[in-house]
Coordinates of C-alpha atoms in Angstrom, one line a residue:
X75 CA 2.4 1.1 -1.6
X76 CA 2.4 4.0 -3.3
X77 CA 5.7 4.7 -5.0
X78 CA 6.6 9.0 -4.8
X79 CA 6.8 9.3 -8.4
X80 CA 7.3 13.2 -8.0
X81 CA 6.4 15.5 -4.8
X82 CA 3.1 17.3 -4.6
X83 CA 3.2 20.3 -3.0
X84 CA 0.6 22.7 -2.0
X85 CA 1.1 26.6 -1.5
X86 CA -1.0 28.1 0.7
X87 CA 0.0 32.0 0.7
X88 CA -2.2 35.8 1.2
X89 CA -2.4 35.9 -2.5
X90 CA -4.4 32.5 -2.8
X91 CA -6.5 33.7 0.2
X92 CA -7.2 37.2 -0.9
X93 CA -7.4 36.3 -4.5
X94 CA -3.7 38.8 -4.6
X95 CA -1.3 38.3 -8.4
X96 CA 1.4 37.7 -5.6
X97 CA 3.9 35.2 -6.2
X98 CA 2.7 32.5 -3.9
X99 CA 6.0 31.2 -1.1
X100 CA 7.5 27.9 -2.4
X101 CA 8.6 25.5 0.3
X102 CA 12.3 25.4 1.5
X103 CA 15.4 23.7 1.3
X104 CA 15.0 21.5 4.2
X105 CA 11.3 20.1 3.4
X106 CA 12.3 19.4 -0.3
X107 CA 15.0 17.7 0.8
X108 CA 12.8 15.5 3.6
X109 CA 10.3 14.8 0.7
X110 CA 13.4 13.1 -1.6
X111 CA 14.8 11.2 1.8
X112 CA 11.2 9.7 1.8
X113 CA 10.8 7.4 -1.7
X114 CA 8.6 5.0 -0.4
X115 CA 5.6 7.5 0.3
X116 CA 3.8 10.2 -0.6
X117 CA 4.0 13.2 0.5
X118 CA 2.1 16.5 0.5
X119 CA 4.2 19.5 1.5
X120 CA 2.6 23.0 2.4
X121 CA 4.2 26.3 2.6
X122 CA 2.8 30.1 3.9
X123 CA 6.3 31.4 3.9
X124 CA 6.8 31.2 7.0
X125 CA 6.3 27.9 7.9
X126 CA 6.4 24.3 6.1
X127 CA 4.6 21.1 6.7
X128 CA 4.4 17.6 5.5
X129 CA 2.6 15.0 5.5
X130 CA 2.5 11.3 4.8
X131 CA -0.4 9.6 2.8
X132 CA 0.4 6.3 4.3
X133 CA 0.6 7.0 7.5
X134 CA -1.9 9.4 8.4
X135 CA 0.5 11.9 10.2
X136 CA 2.6 15.4 9.8
X137 CA 5.8 14.4 9.6
X138 CA 7.4 17.9 9.2
X139 CA 6.6 21.0 10.8
X140 CA 9.2 23.9 11.0
X141 CA 10.3 27.7 9.9
X142 CA 10.4 27.6 6.5
X143 CA 14.3 26.8 5.7
X144 CA 14.5 25.9 9.6
X145 CA 15.0 22.0 10.9
X146 CA 12.2 19.9 11.3
X147 CA 10.7 20.8 14.9
X148 CA 9.1 17.0 15.0
X149 CA 10.7 13.4 15.6
X150 CA 10.9 11.3 13.2
X151 CA 12.5 7.5 12.5
X152 CA 12.9 7.4 8.7
X153 CA 14.1 4.3 8.8
X154 CA 11.1 3.2 10.6
X155 CA 8.5 5.7 7.8
X156 CA 10.9 3.5 4.8
X157 CA 10.1 0.6 6.0
X158 CA 7.9 -2.6 5.1
X159 CA 4.2 -1.2 5.3
X160 CA 1.8 -3.3 6.7
X161 CA 2.9 -3.7 10.3
X162 CA 3.2 -1.0 12.9
X163 CA 6.3 0.9 13.2
X164 CA 7.1 3.6 15.0
X165 CA 6.9 6.4 12.6
X166 CA 7.2 9.7 14.9
X167 CA 5.2 12.7 13.7
X168 CA 1.6 13.9 14.6
X169 CA -1.0 11.3 14.4
X170 CA -4.4 10.6 15.8
X171 CA -5.8 7.3 17.6
X172 CA -8.8 6.3 19.1
X173 CA -9.8 6.6 23.1
X174 CA -9.5 4.8 25.2
X175 CA -6.7 2.4 25.2
X176 CA -8.3 0.5 27.7
X177 CA -10.9 -1.0 25.2
X178 CA -8.4 -1.8 22.1
X179 CA -8.2 -5.6 23.2
X180 CA -12.1 -6.1 24.0
X181 CA -13.0 -4.5 20.6
X182 CA -10.3 -6.1 18.5
X183 CA -8.7 -8.7 20.2
X184 CA -5.3 -7.1 21.3
X185 CA -4.3 -4.8 23.1
X186 CA -1.3 -3.0 20.6
X187 CA -1.2 -1.4 18.0
X188 CA -4.0 1.0 18.3
X189 CA -6.6 0.5 15.5
X190 CA -6.0 1.7 12.3
X191 CA -2.6 2.2 12.6
X192 CA -0.9 1.3 10.3
X193 CA -4.0 2.3 8.0
X194 CA -5.2 -0.8 6.1
X195 CA -4.9 1.3 2.4
X196 CA -3.0 5.1 2.3
X197 CA -4.8 8.2 3.5
X198 CA -6.5 9.9 0.4
X199 CA -5.1 13.7 0.3
X200 CA -7.6 16.4 -1.2
X201 CA -7.2 20.2 -1.4
X202 CA -10.0 22.5 0.1
X203 CA -11.8 25.1 -1.8
X204 CA -11.1 27.3 0.8
X205 CA -7.2 26.5 1.1
X206 CA -5.5 23.6 3.0
X207 CA -6.3 20.0 3.1
X208 CA -8.0 17.5 4.3
X209 CA -6.2 13.7 5.0
X210 CA -8.9 10.6 4.8
X211 CA -8.0 7.4 5.7
X212 CA -9.6 4.0 5.5
X213 CA -12.5 2.4 7.6
X214 CA -11.4 1.0 10.9
X215 CA -14.0 -1.9 10.7
X216 CA -13.9 -2.6 14.9
X217 CA -14.5 0.9 15.4
X218 CA -17.1 1.6 12.1
X219 CA -15.1 4.9 11.4
X220 CA -12.7 6.6 9.2
X221 CA -10.4 9.3 10.7
X222 CA -10.4 13.0 9.0
X223 CA -8.0 15.3 9.6
X224 CA -8.2 18.7 8.1
X225 CA -4.7 21.2 8.2
X226 CA -4.7 25.2 7.3
X227 CA -1.3 27.9 7.7
X228 CA -2.5 31.2 8.6
X229 CA -1.7 33.5 5.9
X230 CA 2.0 35.0 6.7
X231 CA 2.1 33.9 10.2
X232 CA 3.7 30.8 12.3
X233 CA 0.0 29.3 13.0
X234 CA -1.3 25.6 11.7
X235 CA -4.6 24.4 12.9
X236 CA -5.2 20.7 12.5
X237 CA -9.2 19.8 12.7
X238 CA -9.4 16.4 13.8
X239 CA -12.9 13.9 13.1
X240 CA -14.1 10.7 12.9
X241 CA -16.3 10.2 9.8
X242 CA -19.5 7.5 11.0
X243 CA -19.7 4.7 8.6
X244 CA -21.2 2.3 11.3
X245 CA -23.1 3.9 13.7
X246 CA -23.3 0.2 15.8
X247 CA -19.7 0.3 16.4
X248 CA -18.9 3.9 16.7
X249 CA -19.7 4.7 20.1
X250 CA -17.9 5.1 23.1
X251 CA -14.5 6.3 21.8
X252 CA -12.9 9.9 21.7
X253 CA -10.0 11.6 19.3
X254 CA -6.9 11.0 20.6
X255 CA -4.0 13.5 19.2
X256 CA -0.5 12.4 19.8
X257 CA 2.5 14.8 18.9
X258 CA 5.9 13.6 18.8
X259 CA 8.9 16.3 19.7
X260 CA 12.8 15.3 20.8
X261 CA 13.1 15.0 24.4
X262 CA 13.6 18.2 25.8
X263 CA 13.9 18.9 29.5
X264 CA 10.4 20.1 30.3
X265 CA 7.4 20.4 29.3
X266 CA 5.5 24.5 30.6
X267 CA 1.5 23.3 30.6
X268 CA -1.2 25.9 31.0
X269 CA -3.9 23.9 33.7
X270 CA -7.9 23.7 34.0
X271 CA -9.1 24.1 37.1
X272 CA -12.6 22.8 37.2
X273 CA -15.2 23.3 39.7
X274 CA -16.5 20.4 41.6
X275 CA -20.3 19.4 42.2
X276 CA -20.1 21.4 45.8
X277 CA -18.5 24.3 43.7
X278 CA -15.1 24.0 45.3
X279 CA -11.8 24.6 43.1
X280 CA -10.7 21.0 42.1
X281 CA -7.2 21.6 43.5
X282 CA -5.2 18.6 41.8
X283 CA -5.1 18.0 38.7
X284 CA -2.4 15.4 37.8
X285 CA -2.0 11.4 38.0
X286 CA 0.0 9.0 36.7
X287 CA -1.1 7.1 34.0
X288 CA -1.8 2.9 34.4
X289 CA 0.8 2.2 31.7
X290 CA 3.7 5.0 33.4
X291 CA 6.6 3.2 34.8
X292 CA 8.1 5.1 36.9
X293 CA 5.6 8.0 36.3
X294 CA 6.5 11.4 35.8
X295 CA 7.0 13.2 38.9
X296 CA 4.0 15.5 40.0
X297 CA 3.8 19.1 40.5
X298 CA 2.6 20.2 43.9
X299 CA -0.7 19.4 44.7
X300 CA -2.0 23.2 45.4
X301 CA -1.9 24.2 41.6
X302 CA -5.0 26.9 41.5
X303 CA -2.8 30.2 42.2
X304 CA -0.4 28.8 39.5
X305 CA -0.8 30.2 35.6
X306 CA 1.8 27.7 34.4
X307 CA 2.9 24.6 36.1
X308 CA 6.4 23.3 34.5
X309 CA 6.9 19.1 34.0
X310 CA 10.3 17.7 34.7
X311 CA 11.1 15.0 32.3
X312 CA 12.6 12.0 33.5
X313 CA 15.6 11.0 31.7
X314 CA 14.9 6.5 33.1
X315 CA 12.4 4.5 31.7
X316 CA 9.0 5.3 29.8
X317 CA 6.7 7.0 31.9
X318 CA 3.8 8.8 31.4
X319 CA 1.2 11.7 32.9
X320 CA -2.3 13.0 32.6
X321 CA -3.6 16.5 34.1
X322 CA -6.2 18.9 33.5
X323 CA -4.8 21.6 30.6
X324 CA -5.7 23.0 27.1
X325 CA -2.5 24.3 26.4
X326 CA 1.7 22.9 26.6
X327 CA 4.9 24.7 25.4
X328 CA 8.5 22.7 24.7
X329 CA 11.5 25.3 23.7
X330 CA 13.3 23.1 20.6
X331 CA 16.6 25.2 20.0
X332 CA 16.0 28.5 19.5
X333 CA 12.1 27.8 18.8
X334 CA 8.9 27.7 20.6
X335 CA 6.2 25.7 19.7
X336 CA 3.1 25.8 21.4
X337 CA -0.1 23.7 21.1
X338 CA -3.8 24.5 22.1
X339 CA -6.7 22.1 22.1
X340 CA -10.2 23.4 21.4
X341 CA -12.8 20.2 21.2
X342 CA -16.9 20.6 20.2
X343 CA -19.1 19.5 21.8
X344 CA -18.3 19.9 25.3
X345 CA -20.4 17.3 26.7
X346 CA -19.7 13.3 27.1
X347 CA -17.4 11.4 29.2
X348 CA -14.3 13.2 30.4
X349 CA -12.1 12.4 33.4
X350 CA -9.8 16.0 33.8
X351 CA -7.1 14.6 34.7
X352 CA -6.7 12.7 31.2
X353 CA -7.4 15.6 28.5
X354 CA -3.0 16.3 28.5
X355 CA -1.0 13.9 28.6
X356 CA 2.9 13.6 28.6
X357 CA 4.9 10.6 28.0
X358 CA 8.6 9.8 27.3
X359 CA 10.5 7.6 25.8
X360 CA 14.5 7.4 26.7
X361 CA 16.2 5.9 24.1
X362 CA 14.6 2.6 23.1
X363 CA 14.7 3.8 19.2
X364 CA 17.8 5.3 17.2
X365 CA 17.0 8.7 16.7
X366 CA 17.1 8.9 20.7
X367 CA 14.7 10.2 23.1
X368 CA 11.0 11.8 22.9
X369 CA 8.3 13.2 24.2
X370 CA 4.8 12.6 23.4
X371 CA 2.7 15.6 23.4
X372 CA -1.4 14.4 24.2
X373 CA -4.7 15.5 24.0
X374 CA -7.7 13.8 24.1
X375 CA -11.4 14.9 23.5
X376 CA -14.6 13.9 25.3
X377 CA -15.6 9.9 25.0
X378 CA -18.6 10.6 22.7
X379 CA -21.9 8.2 22.2
X380 CA -22.1 8.1 18.3
X381 CA -25.1 10.6 17.9
X382 CA -22.1 13.1 19.1
X383 CA -18.7 11.5 17.2
X384 CA -20.5 12.4 13.3
X385 CA -20.2 16.0 15.0
X386 CA -17.3 15.7 17.0
X387 CA -13.9 17.4 16.6
X388 CA -10.6 17.8 18.5
X389 CA -8.2 20.8 17.1
X390 CA -5.3 21.0 17.9
X391 CA -3.5 24.9 16.8
X392 CA 0.1 25.2 16.4
X393 CA 2.9 28.1 17.0
X394 CA 6.0 29.4 16.5
X395 CA 7.9 32.3 17.8
X396 CA 11.3 32.8 18.4
X397 CA 12.3 34.9 21.6
X398 CA 13.5 38.7 20.7
X399 CA 17.3 39.3 21.7

C-alpha cells in the first residue's frame, strides 16, 4: 500500500498546451479536500480551470469528476477506498474490467471479482508529453494483458477523454477479450440513451435494441419494441432489486442536480464479436451500500482476437454542461 505523503497535482491548461506564459489553473477546494480524505492512496489530480479530475493509483479508477469548486459527480464509497487493500471492494468511480463476464470462472476459477480488480500492485501514473496522464496497471495473469488508461482534458472546456487499451504481454492468453468501461454515479431517476439501429443481413433496419442481461433481477423496464423513429430513448431506473439491461447505443446522458453529464463511446477496430444489445448497459444497485443507490453507465468494445487486442481501444468522451437560466 502506498501512503500519500503529498498530493501530486498535474495541471493541464491552455498555457501548457500552447506554450503561453499564462498562470496555470489550480484544482478547486473540493477536489483538494477529497484527496485529503484518502490518506491510504496515491491520488493524482488534474484541472483545466473548468473541471477537476482525480485518479487513484491503488484502484486504477477515476474517483473524482466535476466542475471546479463543484460537487463530485461520481458515486464513491470512501470507507471502501480506505479499506484494507488486496480484497475486492465496491470503491465506486470509473473503472475498466475485462469482458465477457461469462468467461471469468473458466479462465480464473472463480466468477467474481473481475480479473485484475483489485490490482496486484498500484497503477503507475505518468505524465504525457502533450498533456494528460496515463495509468498503467500490473499484469492480469490469466489474460496476459496490462490495462492502460490515458486521460486528457480539453483546454478551457468541460470535456475529458479517457482512452482505454490492453497492453499485450502474452499473446496466447490475450485473445477473445473486450474492454468494459463502467462509471458509477448516484442513483438518478432516468438515463437518456442515443440508440443505434444497425441493418440486418437482409438490409432491414433492426427495430429493437434492448435485452435484459442474464444477471438482472428483476429487469429494467424495456422501452417499446419499435424505436427506429426515435433519436433518444429514456430508461426509467427501477427502485427495487439490482437489475441490468443491455442495448445498442453509443451515448448516455444523465442529470445530476443542476448538471448534465454525457458519455459517448467510440472504439477501434470496429470488427470483432459484438452483440449489438450489449454495446451499452445499465445496472443499478438500490441501497446495498452505505452511500446509497447508484447506477452504472457501461460500454464495451468488440471482443477481439490477440492481433486486434494489441491495437484496440475504447474511448469515452465525457462532457458537462448546465442549462441556461
